[in-house]
GROMACS .gro file of C-alpha atoms in nm:
model
  432
    1MET     CA    1   2.761   2.333   0.556
    2SER     CA    2   2.606   2.006   0.672
    3ASP     CA    3   2.511   1.742   0.414
    4PHE     CA    4   2.238   1.618   0.647
    5PRO     CA    5   1.924   1.749   0.813
    6THR     CA    6   1.968   1.828   1.182
    7THR     CA    7   2.186   1.532   1.276
    8SER     CA    8   2.307   1.435   1.622
    9ILE     CA    9   2.613   1.223   1.695
   10LEU     CA   10   2.699   1.082   2.037
   11LEU     CA   11   3.076   1.062   2.091
   12VAL     CA   12   3.174   0.823   2.373
   13ASP     CA   13   3.536   0.811   2.489
   14ASP     CA   14   3.715   0.849   2.821
   15ASN     CA   15   4.010   1.024   2.655
   16PRO     CA   16   3.963   1.405   2.662
   17THR     CA   17   4.202   1.455   2.370
   18ASN     CA   18   4.011   1.216   2.145
   19LEU     CA   19   3.684   1.382   2.243
   20SER     CA   20   3.817   1.729   2.167
   21VAL     CA   21   3.970   1.641   1.828
   22LEU     CA   22   3.675   1.442   1.700
   23ARG     CA   23   3.419   1.684   1.837
   24GLN     CA   24   3.577   1.974   1.652
   25ALA     CA   25   3.609   1.777   1.328
   26LEU     CA   26   3.247   1.659   1.342
   27LYS     CA   27   3.121   2.008   1.420
   28GLU     CA   28   3.299   2.134   1.110
   29LEU     CA   29   3.074   1.898   0.913
   30GLY     CA   30   2.776   2.082   1.058
   31LEU     CA   31   2.684   1.797   1.292
   32ASN     CA   32   2.541   1.832   1.641
   33VAL     CA   33   2.785   1.651   1.872
   34ARG     CA   34   2.711   1.527   2.223
   35ILE     CA   35   2.975   1.360   2.439
   36ALA     CA   36   2.986   1.096   2.709
   37THR     CA   37   3.291   0.967   2.895
   38ASN     CA   38   3.170   0.617   2.981
   39GLY     CA   39   2.914   0.353   2.887
   40GLU     CA   40   2.667   0.429   3.164
   41GLU     CA   41   2.653   0.797   3.075
   42ALA     CA   42   2.612   0.707   2.707
   43LEU     CA   43   2.310   0.483   2.780
   44GLU     CA   44   2.153   0.757   2.991
   45GLN     CA   45   2.198   1.015   2.713
   46VAL     CA   46   2.053   0.782   2.453
   47GLN     CA   47   1.746   0.723   2.670
   48ARG     CA   48   1.691   1.099   2.700
   49LYS     CA   49   1.742   1.174   2.331
   50GLN     CA   50   1.840   0.932   2.060
   51PRO     CA   51   2.132   1.030   1.835
   52ASP     CA   52   2.156   0.943   1.466
   53LEU     CA   53   2.492   0.769   1.512
   54ILE     CA   54   2.723   0.669   1.797
   55LEU     CA   55   3.105   0.671   1.791
   56LEU     CA   56   3.189   0.437   2.078
   57ASP     CA   57   3.522   0.363   2.245
   58VAL     CA   58   3.569   0.001   2.352
   59GLN     CA   59   3.796   0.031   2.655
   60MET     CA   60   3.635   0.258   2.916
   61PRO     CA   61   3.590   0.255   3.293
   62GLY     CA   62   3.273   0.078   3.405
   63ILE     CA   63   3.094  -0.115   3.135
   64ASP     CA   64   3.302  -0.136   2.818
   65GLY     CA   65   3.197  -0.047   2.467
   66PHE     CA   66   3.096  -0.405   2.378
   67GLU     CA   67   2.848  -0.425   2.665
   68THR     CA   68   2.722  -0.075   2.597
   69CYS     CA   69   2.653  -0.170   2.234
   70ARG     CA   70   2.490  -0.497   2.338
   71GLN     CA   71   2.249  -0.311   2.565
   72LEU     CA   72   2.167  -0.061   2.291
   73LYS     CA   73   2.092  -0.338   2.041
   74SER     CA   74   1.876  -0.531   2.290
   75ASN     CA   75   1.643  -0.232   2.330
   76VAL     CA   76   1.382  -0.208   2.054
   77LEU     CA   77   1.387   0.172   2.083
   78THR     CA   78   1.761   0.205   2.024
   79GLN     CA   79   1.855  -0.105   1.826
   80ASP     CA   80   1.853   0.075   1.490
   81ILE     CA   81   2.105   0.343   1.589
   82PRO     CA   82   2.430   0.270   1.399
   83VAL     CA   83   2.735   0.221   1.622
   84ILE     CA   84   3.096   0.263   1.506
   85PHE     CA   85   3.360   0.127   1.744
   86MET     CA   86   3.686   0.312   1.811
   87THR     CA   87   3.958   0.099   1.967
   88ALA     CA   88   4.325   0.015   1.973
   89GLN     CA   89   4.234  -0.354   1.972
   90THR     CA   90   4.322  -0.468   1.621
   91ASP     CA   91   4.299  -0.846   1.667
   92THR     CA   92   4.040  -1.032   1.463
   93ALA     CA   93   3.860  -1.166   1.769
   94SER     CA   94   3.789  -0.814   1.896
   95LYS     CA   95   3.666  -0.704   1.555
   96VAL     CA   96   3.439  -1.006   1.524
   97LYS     CA   97   3.307  -0.947   1.874
   98GLY     CA   98   3.235  -0.583   1.795
   99LEU     CA   99   3.043  -0.668   1.481
  100SER     CA  100   2.860  -0.954   1.652
  101VAL     CA  101   2.721  -0.726   1.923
  102GLY     CA  102   2.577  -0.498   1.655
  103ALA     CA  103   2.836  -0.243   1.540
  104VAL     CA  104   2.820  -0.133   1.177
  105ASP     CA  105   3.186  -0.037   1.148
  106TYR     CA  106   3.521  -0.047   1.327
  107VAL     CA  107   3.789   0.228   1.348
  108THR     CA  108   4.128   0.142   1.496
  109LYS     CA  109   4.340   0.378   1.703
  110PRO     CA  110   4.537   0.580   1.641
  111PHE     CA  111   4.278   0.681   1.385
  112GLU     CA  112   4.306   0.891   1.075
  113GLN     CA  113   4.066   1.184   1.108
  114GLU     CA  114   3.971   1.182   0.739
  115GLU     CA  115   3.889   0.810   0.752
  116VAL     CA  116   3.668   0.852   1.059
  117LEU     CA  117   3.478   1.141   0.897
  118ALA     CA  118   3.434   0.946   0.573
  119ARG     CA  119   3.291   0.648   0.759
  120VAL     CA  120   3.062   0.871   0.962
  121LYS     CA  121   2.931   1.040   0.647
  122VAL     CA  122   2.865   0.709   0.471
  123HIS     CA  123   2.675   0.559   0.764
  124LEU     CA  124   2.477   0.877   0.821
  125GLN     CA  125   2.380   0.881   0.454
  126LEU     CA  126   2.272   0.519   0.476
  127ARG     CA  127   2.073   0.587   0.792
  128HIS     CA  128   1.896   0.887   0.641
  129LEU     CA  129   1.825   0.692   0.322
  130ASN     CA  130   1.679   0.402   0.518
  131TYR     CA  131   1.473   0.646   0.720
  132ALA     CA  132   1.349   0.816   0.403
  133LEU     CA  133   1.257   0.480   0.251
  134HIS     CA  134   1.076   0.379   0.568
  135GLN     CA  135   0.889   0.709   0.586
  136THR     CA  136   0.795   0.697   0.219
  137ASN     CA  137   0.669   0.341   0.254
  138GLU     CA  138   0.469   0.429   0.565
  139THR     CA  139   0.327   0.735   0.396
  140LEU     CA  140   0.226   0.528   0.095
  141GLU     CA  141   0.060   0.265   0.311
  142GLN     CA  142  -0.116   0.525   0.524
  143ARG     CA  143  -0.239   0.721   0.225
  144VAL     CA  144  -0.367   0.405   0.060
  145LYS     CA  145  -0.542   0.301   0.382
  146GLU     CA  146  -0.697   0.644   0.427
  147ARG     CA  147  -0.815   0.675   0.070
  148THR     CA  148  -0.933   0.313   0.055
  149ALA     CA  149  -1.124   0.363   0.381
  150ALA     CA  150  -1.276   0.682   0.242
  151LEU     CA  151  -1.373   0.506  -0.078
  152GLU     CA  152  -1.521   0.213   0.114
  153LYS     CA  153  -1.719   0.447   0.336
  154VAL     CA  154  -1.857   0.635   0.038
  155GLN     CA  155  -1.929   0.312  -0.146
  156VAL     CA  156  -2.109   0.152   0.150
  157GLN     CA  157  -2.325   0.460   0.188
  158LEU     CA  158  -2.408   0.454  -0.180
  159VAL     CA  159  -2.501   0.085  -0.176
  160GLN     CA  160  -2.706   0.105   0.143
  161GLN     CA  161  -2.888   0.426   0.067
  162GLU     CA  162  -2.897   0.362  -0.310
  163LYS     CA  163  -2.856   0.724  -0.404
  164MET     CA  164  -2.735   0.627  -0.747
  165SER     CA  165  -2.810   0.968  -0.899
  166THR     CA  166  -2.506   1.117  -0.715
  167LEU     CA  167  -2.271   0.821  -0.755
  168GLY     CA  168  -2.085   0.963  -1.054
  169GLN     CA  169  -1.983   1.287  -0.886
  170LEU     CA  170  -1.883   1.122  -0.559
  171VAL     CA  171  -1.667   0.852  -0.713
  172ALA     CA  172  -1.503   1.100  -0.950
  173GLY     CA  173  -1.422   1.319  -0.651
  174VAL     CA  174  -1.265   1.030  -0.460
  175ALA     CA  175  -1.056   0.938  -0.766
  176HIS     CA  176  -0.932   1.298  -0.782
  177GLU     CA  177  -0.844   1.294  -0.411
  178ILE     CA  178  -0.650   0.970  -0.453
  179ASN     CA  179  -0.443   1.125  -0.732
  180ASN     CA  180  -0.311   1.405  -0.510
  181PRO     CA  181  -0.138   1.198  -0.236
  182ILE     CA  182  -0.017   0.946  -0.492
  183GLY     CA  183   0.141   1.235  -0.680
  184TYR     CA  184   0.326   1.340  -0.364
  185ILE     CA  185   0.444   0.984  -0.298
  186ALA     CA  186   0.554   0.930  -0.658
  187GLY     CA  187   0.750   1.256  -0.646
  188ASN     CA  188   0.921   1.157  -0.320
  189LEU     CA  189   1.004   0.815  -0.463
  190HIS     CA  190   1.170   0.981  -0.761
  191GLN     CA  191   1.380   1.203  -0.534
  192THR     CA  192   1.464   0.908  -0.309
  193ALA     CA  193   1.584   0.714  -0.612
  194LEU     CA  194   1.813   1.003  -0.709
  195VAL     CA  195   1.957   1.021  -0.356
  196LEU     CA  196   2.004   0.644  -0.353
  197ASN     CA  197   2.195   0.659  -0.681
  198ASP     CA  198   2.424   0.926  -0.536
  199ILE     CA  199   2.497   0.715  -0.229
  200LEU     CA  200   2.557   0.402  -0.436
  201GLU     CA  201   2.791   0.601  -0.660
  202HIS     CA  202   2.970   0.727  -0.349
  203LEU     CA  203   3.015   0.373  -0.219
  204ARG     CA  204   3.140   0.250  -0.556
  205LEU     CA  205   3.386   0.540  -0.568
  206TYR     CA  206   3.502   0.450  -0.218
  207GLN     CA  207   3.552   0.089  -0.327
  208THR     CA  208   3.745   0.202  -0.635
  209THR     CA  209   3.962   0.445  -0.442
  210PHE     CA  210   4.031   0.193  -0.163
  211PRO     CA  211   4.029  -0.148  -0.340
  212ASN     CA  212   4.198  -0.307  -0.038
  213PRO     CA  213   4.024  -0.150   0.261
  214GLY     CA  214   4.142  -0.415   0.500
  215GLU     CA  215   4.021  -0.747   0.636
  216MET     CA  216   3.774  -0.590   0.880
  217ILE     CA  217   3.585  -0.397   0.611
  218GLU     CA  218   3.591  -0.688   0.367
  219GLU     CA  219   3.461  -0.922   0.635
  220HIS     CA  220   3.189  -0.674   0.731
  221ALA     CA  221   3.091  -0.640   0.363
  222ARG     CA  222   3.057  -1.016   0.345
  223ASN     CA  223   2.860  -1.034   0.670
  224ILE     CA  224   2.603  -0.780   0.557
  225ASP     CA  225   2.612  -0.908   0.197
  226LEU     CA  226   2.691  -0.558   0.074
  227GLU     CA  227   2.662  -0.638  -0.296
  228TYR     CA  228   2.313  -0.778  -0.240
  229LEU     CA  229   2.210  -0.468  -0.045
  230LEU     CA  230   2.341  -0.241  -0.319
  231SER     CA  231   2.141  -0.429  -0.581
  232ASP     CA  232   1.829  -0.471  -0.364
  233LEU     CA  233   1.773  -0.108  -0.266
  234PRO     CA  234   1.687   0.003  -0.623
  235LYS     CA  235   1.446  -0.292  -0.647
  236MET     CA  236   1.269  -0.171  -0.334
  237ILE     CA  237   1.219   0.169  -0.495
  238ALA     CA  238   1.095   0.002  -0.814
  239SER     CA  239   0.838  -0.207  -0.625
  240MET     CA  240   0.707   0.100  -0.444
  241LYS     CA  241   0.676   0.281  -0.778
  242ALA     CA  242   0.483  -0.017  -0.913
  243GLY     CA  243   0.242   0.020  -0.619
  244CYS     CA  244   0.187   0.386  -0.708
  245ASP     CA  245   0.122   0.294  -1.070
  246ARG     CA  246  -0.132   0.034  -0.959
  247ILE     CA  247  -0.324   0.293  -0.758
  248LYS     CA  248  -0.318   0.532  -1.053
  249ASN     CA  249  -0.473   0.256  -1.266
  250ILE     CA  250  -0.746   0.208  -1.007
  251SER     CA  251  -0.813   0.581  -1.012
  252THR     CA  252  -0.845   0.568  -1.391
  253SER     CA  253  -1.102   0.289  -1.359
  254LEU     CA  254  -1.296   0.494  -1.106
  255ARG     CA  255  -1.310   0.787  -1.343
  256SER     CA  256  -1.420   0.554  -1.622
  257PHE     CA  257  -1.699   0.417  -1.403
  258SER     CA  258  -1.823   0.757  -1.295
  259ARG     CA  259  -1.796   0.947  -1.623
  260ALA     CA  260  -2.081   1.186  -1.687
  261ASP     CA  261  -2.329   1.092  -1.960
  262LYS     CA  262  -2.392   1.317  -2.255
  263GLU     CA  263  -2.737   1.415  -2.376
  264SER     CA  264  -2.732   1.149  -2.646
  265LYS     CA  265  -2.619   0.787  -2.640
  266VAL     CA  266  -2.263   0.695  -2.726
  267LEU     CA  267  -2.100   0.371  -2.836
  268CYS     CA  268  -1.980   0.187  -2.526
  269ASP     CA  269  -1.797  -0.132  -2.429
  270ILE     CA  270  -2.037  -0.316  -2.195
  271HIS     CA  271  -1.758  -0.530  -2.053
  272GLU     CA  272  -1.560  -0.220  -1.956
  273GLY     CA  273  -1.858  -0.093  -1.757
  274ILE     CA  274  -1.905  -0.425  -1.577
  275ASP     CA  275  -1.534  -0.451  -1.496
  276SER     CA  276  -1.523  -0.095  -1.362
  277THR     CA  277  -1.822  -0.171  -1.137
  278LEU     CA  278  -1.657  -0.490  -1.010
  279LEU     CA  279  -1.346  -0.290  -0.929
  280ILE     CA  280  -1.552  -0.044  -0.726
  281LEU     CA  281  -1.706  -0.335  -0.533
  282LYS     CA  282  -1.379  -0.523  -0.494
  283TYR     CA  283  -1.354  -0.445  -0.123
  284ARG     CA  284  -1.693  -0.615  -0.070
  285LEU     CA  285  -1.594  -0.915  -0.279
  286GLN     CA  286  -1.268  -0.977  -0.092
  287ALA     CA  287  -1.238  -1.223   0.195
  288ASN     CA  288  -1.302  -1.113   0.553
  289ASP     CA  289  -1.298  -1.285   0.890
  290GLN     CA  290  -1.644  -1.434   0.829
  291ARG     CA  291  -1.600  -1.572   0.478
  292PRO     CA  292  -1.352  -1.631   0.193
  293ASP     CA  293  -1.355  -1.433  -0.132
  294ILE     CA  294  -1.678  -1.417  -0.329
  295GLU     CA  295  -1.591  -1.590  -0.654
  296VAL     CA  296  -1.677  -1.389  -0.965
  297ILE     CA  297  -1.713  -1.596  -1.283
  298LYS     CA  298  -1.714  -1.400  -1.608
  299GLU     CA  299  -1.823  -1.559  -1.934
  300TYR     CA  300  -1.806  -1.271  -2.178
  301GLY     CA  301  -1.929  -1.312  -2.532
  302ASP     CA  302  -1.794  -1.133  -2.838
  303LEU     CA  303  -2.000  -0.816  -2.814
  304PRO     CA  304  -1.991  -0.512  -3.042
  305LEU     CA  305  -2.004  -0.162  -2.901
  306VAL     CA  306  -2.354  -0.074  -2.779
  307GLU     CA  307  -2.528   0.265  -2.807
  308CYS     CA  308  -2.614   0.363  -2.449
  309PHE     CA  309  -2.567   0.599  -2.158
  310PRO     CA  310  -2.257   0.436  -1.998
  311GLY     CA  311  -2.284   0.607  -1.658
  312GLN     CA  312  -2.647   0.506  -1.615
  313LEU     CA  313  -2.577   0.145  -1.715
  314ASN     CA  314  -2.296   0.135  -1.460
  315GLN     CA  315  -2.555   0.232  -1.197
  316VAL     CA  316  -2.767  -0.065  -1.306
  317PHE     CA  317  -2.471  -0.302  -1.274
  318MET     CA  318  -2.387  -0.151  -0.934
  319ASN     CA  319  -2.740  -0.204  -0.801
  320ILE     CA  320  -2.765  -0.564  -0.918
  321LEU     CA  321  -2.415  -0.666  -0.805
  322ALA     CA  322  -2.455  -0.495  -0.467
  323ASN     CA  323  -2.786  -0.677  -0.414
  324ALA     CA  324  -2.617  -1.006  -0.509
  325ILE     CA  325  -2.348  -0.948  -0.247
  326ASP     CA  326  -2.613  -0.860   0.012
  327ALA     CA  327  -2.800  -1.184  -0.067
  328LEU     CA  328  -2.482  -1.389  -0.031
  329GLU     CA  329  -2.396  -1.222   0.300
  330GLU     CA  330  -2.746  -1.290   0.430
  331GLY     CA  331  -2.720  -1.653   0.323
  332ASN     CA  332  -2.390  -1.691   0.509
  333ALA     CA  333  -2.560  -1.634   0.847
  334GLY     CA  334  -2.501  -1.938   1.065
  335ARG     CA  335  -2.243  -2.090   0.828
  336SER     CA  336  -1.881  -2.144   0.927
  337PHE     CA  337  -1.585  -2.015   0.730
  338GLU     CA  338  -1.491  -2.373   0.644
  339ASP     CA  339  -1.839  -2.452   0.516
  340ILE     CA  340  -1.840  -2.145   0.293
  341LEU     CA  341  -1.494  -2.246   0.169
  342VAL     CA  342  -1.632  -2.584   0.058
  343TYR     CA  343  -1.951  -2.435  -0.090
  344PRO     CA  344  -1.828  -2.088  -0.190
  345ASN     CA  345  -2.025  -1.775  -0.265
  346LYS     CA  346  -2.040  -1.714  -0.639
  347ILE     CA  347  -2.152  -1.443  -0.878
  348LYS     CA  348  -2.168  -1.540  -1.244
  349ILE     CA  349  -2.180  -1.281  -1.522
  350ILE     CA  350  -2.265  -1.390  -1.877
  351THR     CA  351  -2.289  -1.166  -2.184
  352GLN     CA  352  -2.430  -1.286  -2.514
  353LEU     CA  353  -2.511  -1.148  -2.856
  354CYS     CA  354  -2.845  -1.233  -3.019
  355PRO     CA  355  -2.785  -1.136  -3.385
  356GLU     CA  356  -3.135  -1.227  -3.500
  357GLN     CA  357  -3.289  -0.989  -3.248
  358GLN     CA  358  -3.009  -0.731  -3.267
  359LYS     CA  359  -2.985  -0.745  -2.888
  360VAL     CA  360  -2.724  -0.789  -2.620
  361VAL     CA  361  -2.811  -1.008  -2.321
  362ILE     CA  362  -2.643  -0.958  -1.983
  363LYS     CA  363  -2.702  -1.214  -1.708
  364ILE     CA  364  -2.591  -1.160  -1.348
  365ALA     CA  365  -2.660  -1.454  -1.115
  366ASP     CA  366  -2.570  -1.541  -0.757
  367ASN     CA  367  -2.599  -1.862  -0.554
  368GLY     CA  368  -2.744  -1.683  -0.253
  369ILE     CA  369  -3.067  -1.740  -0.060
  370GLY     CA  370  -3.296  -1.654  -0.350
  371MET     CA  371  -3.645  -1.508  -0.299
  372SER     CA  372  -4.005  -1.618  -0.287
  373GLU     CA  373  -4.242  -1.566  -0.581
  374SER     CA  374  -4.431  -1.296  -0.394
  375VAL     CA  375  -4.110  -1.099  -0.338
  376ARG     CA  376  -3.998  -1.154  -0.698
  377GLN     CA  377  -4.322  -1.003  -0.832
  378HIS     CA  378  -4.267  -0.678  -0.641
  379ILE     CA  379  -3.890  -0.651  -0.673
  380PHE     CA  380  -3.896  -0.361  -0.923
  381GLU     CA  381  -4.159  -0.157  -0.739
  382GLN     CA  382  -4.051   0.172  -0.587
  383LEU     CA  383  -4.005   0.170  -0.207
  384PHE     CA  384  -4.032  -0.210  -0.196
  385THR     CA  385  -3.750  -0.363   0.010
  386THR     CA  386  -3.685  -0.672   0.219
  387LYS     CA  387  -3.388  -0.513   0.396
  388PRO     CA  388  -3.392  -0.385   0.755
  389VAL     CA  389  -3.465  -0.019   0.821
  390GLY     CA  390  -3.166   0.195   0.727
  391LYS     CA  391  -3.015  -0.069   0.495
  392GLY     CA  392  -3.204   0.024   0.178
  393THR     CA  393  -3.464   0.262   0.039
  394GLY     CA  394  -3.640   0.031  -0.206
  395LEU     CA  395  -3.537   0.254  -0.496
  396GLY     CA  396  -3.227   0.077  -0.636
  397LEU     CA  397  -3.391  -0.188  -0.854
  398ALA     CA  398  -3.678   0.044  -0.944
  399ILE     CA  399  -3.423   0.294  -1.077
  400ALA     CA  400  -3.237   0.013  -1.254
  401GLN     CA  401  -3.555  -0.090  -1.435
  402GLN     CA  402  -3.628   0.271  -1.529
  403ILE     CA  403  -3.278   0.313  -1.676
  404VAL     CA  404  -3.298  -0.010  -1.879
  405VAL     CA  405  -3.658   0.023  -2.000
  406GLU     CA  406  -3.720   0.396  -2.032
  407LYS     CA  407  -3.371   0.529  -2.109
  408HIS     CA  408  -3.250   0.243  -2.328
  409GLY     CA  409  -3.565   0.080  -2.464
  410GLY     CA  410  -3.455  -0.254  -2.323
  411ALA     CA  411  -3.596  -0.499  -2.075
  412ILE     CA  412  -3.496  -0.648  -1.739
  413ASP     CA  413  -3.621  -0.967  -1.581
  414VAL     CA  414  -3.544  -1.169  -1.269
  415LYS     CA  415  -3.552  -1.542  -1.201
  416SER     CA  416  -3.535  -1.672  -0.847
  417ALA     CA  417  -3.657  -1.929  -0.599
  418PRO     CA  418  -3.586  -1.980  -0.227
  419GLY     CA  419  -3.249  -2.150  -0.182
  420GLN     CA  420  -3.181  -2.140  -0.558
  421GLY     CA  421  -3.012  -1.803  -0.594
  422THR     CA  422  -3.119  -1.514  -0.815
  423GLU     CA  423  -3.051  -1.424  -1.177
  424PHE     CA  424  -3.111  -1.082  -1.334
  425ILE     CA  425  -3.133  -1.069  -1.715
  426ILE     CA  426  -3.089  -0.742  -1.904
  427TYR     CA  427  -3.178  -0.703  -2.272
  428LEU     CA  428  -3.034  -0.407  -2.464
  429SER     CA  429  -3.075  -0.312  -2.829
  430LEU     CA  430  -2.755  -0.269  -3.026
  431SER     CA  431  -2.868   0.070  -3.156
  432SER     CA  432  -3.143   0.324  -3.100
   0.00000   0.00000   0.00000
């Protein structure tokens, strides 16, 4: 039974006896074998359907094996197909030439059938492992892109339309959806690591069994830095696993941000809520082609746990921070990337404890365009907005005030002037 998924080998030799013997031996391994009798025919077959490995004779009528290999390696579509040379030329110059044109191994004639099959199996295993690693990495990247894009789309809609009453359910749902593909990727990484260990063990066993494999193999091992490759492949798996763990941590933060509130207040870490909200808005804070990163400065005081409705307070932080980003983006109009780099966009978050008043103070300020006094006086009114049609409903800050004042018995104020930025100040009691 084959050790590989449907695997195709192209056998190229002008000697009918060699073709017959090797073809039968390879078929007994469960491999799909195609044959060609010269270099031109081999190139034509590869163009029609790419094999997983090529056993290539050097001396053939027409173009020889060296030129055939060179043409394969010069084509981006076929350059990754491993080529093993078969030749009676045992001089060092021929071996060096074969490896220099792109071959991965060299078998001398008359060949030992068991040796040829062993080399084929090793290189097929390496090819399938590399393919699995590539596919897993691509899948991880694609899943992250898809889920990040989905999260960004949902988040943009929430910020623009300010439907904060449904934010918790939506974000929790996205976090759940992220967990599923990451679970698949993590599982595949685990299996890939097991397969890699088997292959590495096989190679080590081969090295132990054949401590003196010959100058050609030793030279090839040096050329490809085999020991480095053997040590680097597990590190690649480890780095991909670290990426999965990072995404899982992000998902945990999303669930923390969107947790449903109970009927009564609970003790909550204010800083955790702010940090979760910043994580949700990270994609808006990151650099783009119009501006560098928005700098977030956090000056957190030593706060005790506060009795509150955590989910509702997170909505307040979301509204204020999203408005700050909008103000910075609006202020960037007409400015160059270099100018913004010199005078960067900033959001400053300060938390303080006022023991004498038994209150916590949260200040969120930006260095954006600011607002006029007439706008400032109406900023918490329902349906009041300075944004273009379709960009806001005028409910976000009104809801934020309602949550702070009516739900928490606190207060919210705003300080601003044109060209001087805006600062929101939230006052919360430590207990009911």
